[in-house]
mmCIF file of C-alpha atoms in Angstrom:
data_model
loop_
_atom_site.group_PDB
_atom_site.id
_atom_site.type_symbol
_atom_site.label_atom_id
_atom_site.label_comp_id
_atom_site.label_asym_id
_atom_site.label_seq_id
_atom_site.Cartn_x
_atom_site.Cartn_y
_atom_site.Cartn_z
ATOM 1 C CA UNK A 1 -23.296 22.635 0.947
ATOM 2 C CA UNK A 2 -20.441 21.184 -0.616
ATOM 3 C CA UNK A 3 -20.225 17.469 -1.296
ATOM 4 C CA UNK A 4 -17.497 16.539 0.228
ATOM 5 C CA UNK A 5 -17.860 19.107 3.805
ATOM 6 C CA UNK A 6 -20.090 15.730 5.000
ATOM 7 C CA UNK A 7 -17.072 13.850 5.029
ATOM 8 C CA UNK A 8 -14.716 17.228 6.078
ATOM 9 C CA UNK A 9 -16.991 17.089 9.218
ATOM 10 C CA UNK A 10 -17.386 13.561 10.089
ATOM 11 C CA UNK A 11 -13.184 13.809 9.446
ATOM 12 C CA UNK A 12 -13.124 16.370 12.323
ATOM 13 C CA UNK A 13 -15.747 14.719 14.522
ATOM 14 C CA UNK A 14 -13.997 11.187 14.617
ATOM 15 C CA UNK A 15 -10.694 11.730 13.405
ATOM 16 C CA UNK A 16 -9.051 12.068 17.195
ATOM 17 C CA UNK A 17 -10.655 9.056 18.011
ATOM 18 C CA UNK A 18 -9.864 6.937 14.712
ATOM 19 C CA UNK A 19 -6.025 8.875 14.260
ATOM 20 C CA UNK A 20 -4.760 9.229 18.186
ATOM 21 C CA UNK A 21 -1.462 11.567 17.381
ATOM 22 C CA UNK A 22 -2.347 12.477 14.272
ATOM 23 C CA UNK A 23 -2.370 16.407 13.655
ATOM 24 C CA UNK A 24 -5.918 18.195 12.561
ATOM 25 C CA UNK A 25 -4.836 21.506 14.346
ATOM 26 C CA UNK A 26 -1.464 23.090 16.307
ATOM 27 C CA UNK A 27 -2.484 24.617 19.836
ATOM 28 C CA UNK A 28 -1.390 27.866 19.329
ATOM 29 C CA UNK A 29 -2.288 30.908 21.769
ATOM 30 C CA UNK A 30 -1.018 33.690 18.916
ATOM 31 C CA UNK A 31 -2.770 33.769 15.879
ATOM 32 C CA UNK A 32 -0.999 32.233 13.320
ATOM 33 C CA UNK A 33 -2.016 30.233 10.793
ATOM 34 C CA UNK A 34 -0.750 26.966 8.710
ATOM 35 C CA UNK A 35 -1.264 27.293 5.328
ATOM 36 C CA UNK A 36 -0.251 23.692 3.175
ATOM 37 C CA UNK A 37 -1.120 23.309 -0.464
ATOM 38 C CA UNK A 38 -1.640 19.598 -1.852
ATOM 39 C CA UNK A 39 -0.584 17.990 -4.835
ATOM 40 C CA UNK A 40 1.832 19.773 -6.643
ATOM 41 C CA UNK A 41 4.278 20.820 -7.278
ATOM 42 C CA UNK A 42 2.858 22.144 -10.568
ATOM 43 C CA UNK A 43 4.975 24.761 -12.436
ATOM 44 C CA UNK A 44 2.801 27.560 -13.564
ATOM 45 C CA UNK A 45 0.181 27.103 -10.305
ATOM 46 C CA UNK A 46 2.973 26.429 -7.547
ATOM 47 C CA UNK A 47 4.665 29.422 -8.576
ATOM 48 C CA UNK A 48 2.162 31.270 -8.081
ATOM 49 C CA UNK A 49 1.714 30.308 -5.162
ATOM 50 C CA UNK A 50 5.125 30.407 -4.153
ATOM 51 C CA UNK A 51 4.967 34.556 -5.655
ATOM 52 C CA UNK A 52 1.812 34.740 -3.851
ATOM 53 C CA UNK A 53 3.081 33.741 -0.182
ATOM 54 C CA UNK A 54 6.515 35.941 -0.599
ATOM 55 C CA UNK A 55 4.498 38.786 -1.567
ATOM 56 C CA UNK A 56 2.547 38.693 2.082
ATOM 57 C CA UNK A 57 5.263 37.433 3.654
ATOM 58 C CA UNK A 58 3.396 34.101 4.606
ATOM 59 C CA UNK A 59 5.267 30.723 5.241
ATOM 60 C CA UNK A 60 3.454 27.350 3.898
ATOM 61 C CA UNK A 61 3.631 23.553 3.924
ATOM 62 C CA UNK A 62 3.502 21.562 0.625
ATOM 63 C CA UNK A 63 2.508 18.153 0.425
ATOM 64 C CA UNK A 64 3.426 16.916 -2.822
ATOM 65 C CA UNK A 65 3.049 14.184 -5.353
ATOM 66 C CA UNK A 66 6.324 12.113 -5.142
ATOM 67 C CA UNK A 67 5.603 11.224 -9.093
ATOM 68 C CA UNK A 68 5.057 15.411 -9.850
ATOM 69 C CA UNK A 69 8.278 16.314 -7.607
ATOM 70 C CA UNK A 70 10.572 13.750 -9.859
ATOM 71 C CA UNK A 71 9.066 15.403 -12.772
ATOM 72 C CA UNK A 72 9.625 19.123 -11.050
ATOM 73 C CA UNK A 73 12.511 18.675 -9.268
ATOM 74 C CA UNK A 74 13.410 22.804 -9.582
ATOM 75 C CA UNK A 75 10.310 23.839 -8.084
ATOM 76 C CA UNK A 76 10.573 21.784 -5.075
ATOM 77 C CA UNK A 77 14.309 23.329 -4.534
ATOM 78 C CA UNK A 78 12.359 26.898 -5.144
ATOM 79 C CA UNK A 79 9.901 25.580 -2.330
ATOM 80 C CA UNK A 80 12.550 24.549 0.349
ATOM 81 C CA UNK A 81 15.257 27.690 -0.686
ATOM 82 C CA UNK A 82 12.159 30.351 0.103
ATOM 83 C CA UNK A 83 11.749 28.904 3.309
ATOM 84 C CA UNK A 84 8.557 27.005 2.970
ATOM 85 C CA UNK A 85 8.244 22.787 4.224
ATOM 86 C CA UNK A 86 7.329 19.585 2.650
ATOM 87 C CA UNK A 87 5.495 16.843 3.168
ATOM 88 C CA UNK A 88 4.513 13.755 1.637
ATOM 89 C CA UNK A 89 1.371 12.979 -0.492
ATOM 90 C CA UNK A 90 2.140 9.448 -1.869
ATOM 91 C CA UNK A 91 3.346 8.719 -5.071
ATOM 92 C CA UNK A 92 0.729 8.753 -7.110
ATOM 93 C CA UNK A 93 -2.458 10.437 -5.263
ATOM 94 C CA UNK A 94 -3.464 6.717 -4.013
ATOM 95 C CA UNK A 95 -6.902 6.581 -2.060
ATOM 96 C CA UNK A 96 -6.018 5.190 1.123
ATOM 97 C CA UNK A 97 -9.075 3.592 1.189
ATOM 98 C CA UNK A 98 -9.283 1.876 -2.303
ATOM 99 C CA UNK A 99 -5.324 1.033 -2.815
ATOM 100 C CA UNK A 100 -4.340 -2.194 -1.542
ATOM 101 C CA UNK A 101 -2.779 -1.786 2.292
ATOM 102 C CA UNK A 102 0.819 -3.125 1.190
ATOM 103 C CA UNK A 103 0.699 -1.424 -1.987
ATOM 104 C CA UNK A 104 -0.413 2.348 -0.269
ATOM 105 C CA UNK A 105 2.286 2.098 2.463
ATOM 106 C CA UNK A 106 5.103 1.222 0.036
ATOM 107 C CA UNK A 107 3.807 4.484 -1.875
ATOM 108 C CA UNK A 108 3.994 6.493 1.031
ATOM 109 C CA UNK A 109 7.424 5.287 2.426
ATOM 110 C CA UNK A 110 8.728 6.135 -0.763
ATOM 111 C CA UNK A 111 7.215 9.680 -1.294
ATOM 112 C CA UNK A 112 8.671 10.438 1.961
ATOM 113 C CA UNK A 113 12.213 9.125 1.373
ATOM 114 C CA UNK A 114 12.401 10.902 -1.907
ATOM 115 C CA UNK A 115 11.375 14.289 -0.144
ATOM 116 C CA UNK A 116 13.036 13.617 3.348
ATOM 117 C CA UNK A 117 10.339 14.677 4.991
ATOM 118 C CA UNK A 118 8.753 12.455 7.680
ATOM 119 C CA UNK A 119 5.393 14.646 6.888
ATOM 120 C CA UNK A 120 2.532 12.828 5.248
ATOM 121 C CA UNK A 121 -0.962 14.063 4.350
ATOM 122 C CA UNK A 122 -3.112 10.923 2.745
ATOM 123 C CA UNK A 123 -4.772 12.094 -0.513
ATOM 124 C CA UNK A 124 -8.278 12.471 0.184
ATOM 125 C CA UNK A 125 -8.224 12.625 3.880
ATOM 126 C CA UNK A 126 -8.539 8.483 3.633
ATOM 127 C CA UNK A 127 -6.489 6.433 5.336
ATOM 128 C CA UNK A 128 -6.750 3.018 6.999
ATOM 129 C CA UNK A 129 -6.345 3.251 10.794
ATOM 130 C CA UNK A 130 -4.170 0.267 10.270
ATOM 131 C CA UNK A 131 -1.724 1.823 7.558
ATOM 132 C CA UNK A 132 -1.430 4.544 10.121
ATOM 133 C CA UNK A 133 -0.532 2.973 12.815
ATOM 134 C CA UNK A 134 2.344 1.578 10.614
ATOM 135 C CA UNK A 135 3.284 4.679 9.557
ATOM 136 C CA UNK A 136 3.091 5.736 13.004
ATOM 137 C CA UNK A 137 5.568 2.774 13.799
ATOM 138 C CA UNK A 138 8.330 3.903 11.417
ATOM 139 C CA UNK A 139 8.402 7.477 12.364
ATOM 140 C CA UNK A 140 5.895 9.225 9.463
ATOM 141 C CA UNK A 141 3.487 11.761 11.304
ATOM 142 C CA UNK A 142 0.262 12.355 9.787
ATOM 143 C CA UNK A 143 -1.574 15.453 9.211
ATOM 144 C CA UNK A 144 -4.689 15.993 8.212
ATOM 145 C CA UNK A 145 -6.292 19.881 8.958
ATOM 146 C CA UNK A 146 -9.083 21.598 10.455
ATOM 147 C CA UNK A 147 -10.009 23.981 7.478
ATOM 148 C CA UNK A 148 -10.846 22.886 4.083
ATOM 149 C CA UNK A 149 -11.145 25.506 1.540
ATOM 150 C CA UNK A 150 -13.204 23.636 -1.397
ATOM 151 C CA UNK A 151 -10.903 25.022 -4.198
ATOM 152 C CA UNK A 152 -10.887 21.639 -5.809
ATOM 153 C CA UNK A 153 -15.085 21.346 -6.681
ATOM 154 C CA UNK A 154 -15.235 22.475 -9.812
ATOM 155 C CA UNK A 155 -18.918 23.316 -9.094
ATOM 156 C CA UNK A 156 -17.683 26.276 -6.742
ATOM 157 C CA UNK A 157 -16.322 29.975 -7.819
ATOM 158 C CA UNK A 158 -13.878 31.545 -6.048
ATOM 159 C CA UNK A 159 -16.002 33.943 -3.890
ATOM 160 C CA UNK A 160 -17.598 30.611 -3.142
ATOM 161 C CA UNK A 161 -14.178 29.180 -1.640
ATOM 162 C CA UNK A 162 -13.666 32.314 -0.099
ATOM 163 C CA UNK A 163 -17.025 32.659 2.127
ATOM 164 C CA UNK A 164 -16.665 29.074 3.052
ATOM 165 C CA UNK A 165 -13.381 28.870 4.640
ATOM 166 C CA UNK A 166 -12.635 33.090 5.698
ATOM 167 C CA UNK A 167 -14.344 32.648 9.130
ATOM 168 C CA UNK A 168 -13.497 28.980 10.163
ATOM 169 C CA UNK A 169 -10.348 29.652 11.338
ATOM 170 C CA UNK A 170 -9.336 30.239 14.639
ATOM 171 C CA UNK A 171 -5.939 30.304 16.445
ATOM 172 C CA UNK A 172 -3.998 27.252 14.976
ATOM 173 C CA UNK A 173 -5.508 26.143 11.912
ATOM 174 C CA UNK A 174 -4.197 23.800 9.453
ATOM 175 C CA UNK A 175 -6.127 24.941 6.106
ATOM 176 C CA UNK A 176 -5.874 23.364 3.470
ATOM 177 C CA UNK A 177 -4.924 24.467 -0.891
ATOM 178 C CA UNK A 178 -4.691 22.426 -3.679
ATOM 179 C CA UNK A 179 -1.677 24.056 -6.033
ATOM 180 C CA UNK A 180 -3.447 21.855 -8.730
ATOM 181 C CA UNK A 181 -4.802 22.877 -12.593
ATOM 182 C CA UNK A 182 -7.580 22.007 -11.464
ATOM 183 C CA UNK A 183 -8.069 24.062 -8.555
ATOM 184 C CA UNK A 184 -6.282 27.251 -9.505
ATOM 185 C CA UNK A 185 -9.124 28.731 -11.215
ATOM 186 C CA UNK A 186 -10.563 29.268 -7.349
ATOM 187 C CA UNK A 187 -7.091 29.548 -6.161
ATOM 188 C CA UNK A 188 -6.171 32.588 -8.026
ATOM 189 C CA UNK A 189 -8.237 34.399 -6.679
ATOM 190 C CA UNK A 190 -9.185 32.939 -3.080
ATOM 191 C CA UNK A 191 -5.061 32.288 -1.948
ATOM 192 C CA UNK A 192 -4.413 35.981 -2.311
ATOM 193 C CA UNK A 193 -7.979 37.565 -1.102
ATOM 194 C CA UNK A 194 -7.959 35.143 2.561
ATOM 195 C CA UNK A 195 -4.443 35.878 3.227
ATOM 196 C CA UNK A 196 -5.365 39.654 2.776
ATOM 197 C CA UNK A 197 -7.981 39.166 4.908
ATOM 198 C CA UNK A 198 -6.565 37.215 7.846
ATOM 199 C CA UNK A 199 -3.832 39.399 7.743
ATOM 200 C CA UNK A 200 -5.829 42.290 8.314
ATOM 201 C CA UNK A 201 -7.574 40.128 11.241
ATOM 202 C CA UNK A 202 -3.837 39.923 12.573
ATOM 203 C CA UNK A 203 -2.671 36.543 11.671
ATOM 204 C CA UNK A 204 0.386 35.574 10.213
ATOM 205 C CA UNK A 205 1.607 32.054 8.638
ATOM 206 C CA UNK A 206 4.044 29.759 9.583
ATOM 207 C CA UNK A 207 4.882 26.771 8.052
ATOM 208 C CA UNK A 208 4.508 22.896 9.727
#
């Protein structure tokens, strides 16, 4: 078992409770799927993605880095031109739970602003129920997911990615990509196999 699917499940178990209008899941009686890729954009890995998703014909969601998107500024035009949506993912990947309160929500308001989006996904999953509440207060909606697909442990392959998150979906799920260095040697590989394969299980992909 992965490390962090402890936390993933405790996340799922609680999070209604601890996040009351915060989204884990869309209620969807069609199958369709919402794919959103964290922490980019990246240039080599997002396009890839971005190739990847127009090749199957598959909306997304990206929640980037406000810190990579000042740096990429071209890609995230590519990401809103194609059709895809943004969201925020702080400024600088803070841990909601480690980052002083004050500090974190400036971060967030300002990711947001620079991506006008009112979308925000906290790095980690971590996130002080009193920082969201705030957020909730000024209008930023938080979503977190219901399907986690691991490409970001380095101790995983790809298959392993793959046979983890191909059957946890159901009609509605938010899953969730990294379009990170780090993950896109599990990426390359997973992305384009689960698509296939949910495909052929009649889903299709629409973005947040």
């Amino acid at each position: 078992m992965p490390p962090y699917k402890r936390f993933h499940d405790l996340l799922l178990k609680l999070g209604v409770r601890a996040y009351p209008d915060a989204l884990f899941r869309k209620a969807e009686s069609e199958k369709v799927l919402y794919l959103t890729f964290d922490d980019g954009p990246t240039p080599e890995v997002t396009s890839f993605v971005l190739e990847t998703l127009q090749q199957f014909g598959a909306k997304a969601c990206f929640f980037l880095i406000g810190r990579n998107a000042i740096k990429n500024p071209e890609i995230v035009n590519r990401i809103t031109a194609l059709g895809h949506s943004i969201g925020a993912h702080s400024m600088d990947h803070e841990n909601g739970w480690k980052t002083n309160e004050n500090d974190y929500l400036i971060s967030v308001r300002e990711s947001a602003s620079l991506l006008k989006t009112s979308l925000f996904r906290p790095p980690y999953g971590r996130l002080k129920r009193g920082a969201y509440r705030q957020l909730k207060e000024i209008g930023i909606n938080t979503v977190f997911w219901d399907v986690l697909s691991y490409d970001f442990d380095t101790r995983l392959s790809a298959e392993d990615c793959i046979n983890l998150t191909e059957k946890e979906v159901s009609p509605g799920s938010i899953v969730v990509f990294h379009d990170s260095r780090k993950a896109f040697p599990r990426l390359e590989k997973a992305l384009p196999t689960l698509i296939q394969r949910w495909k052929e299980q009649g889903y299709s992909f629409r973005a947040l």
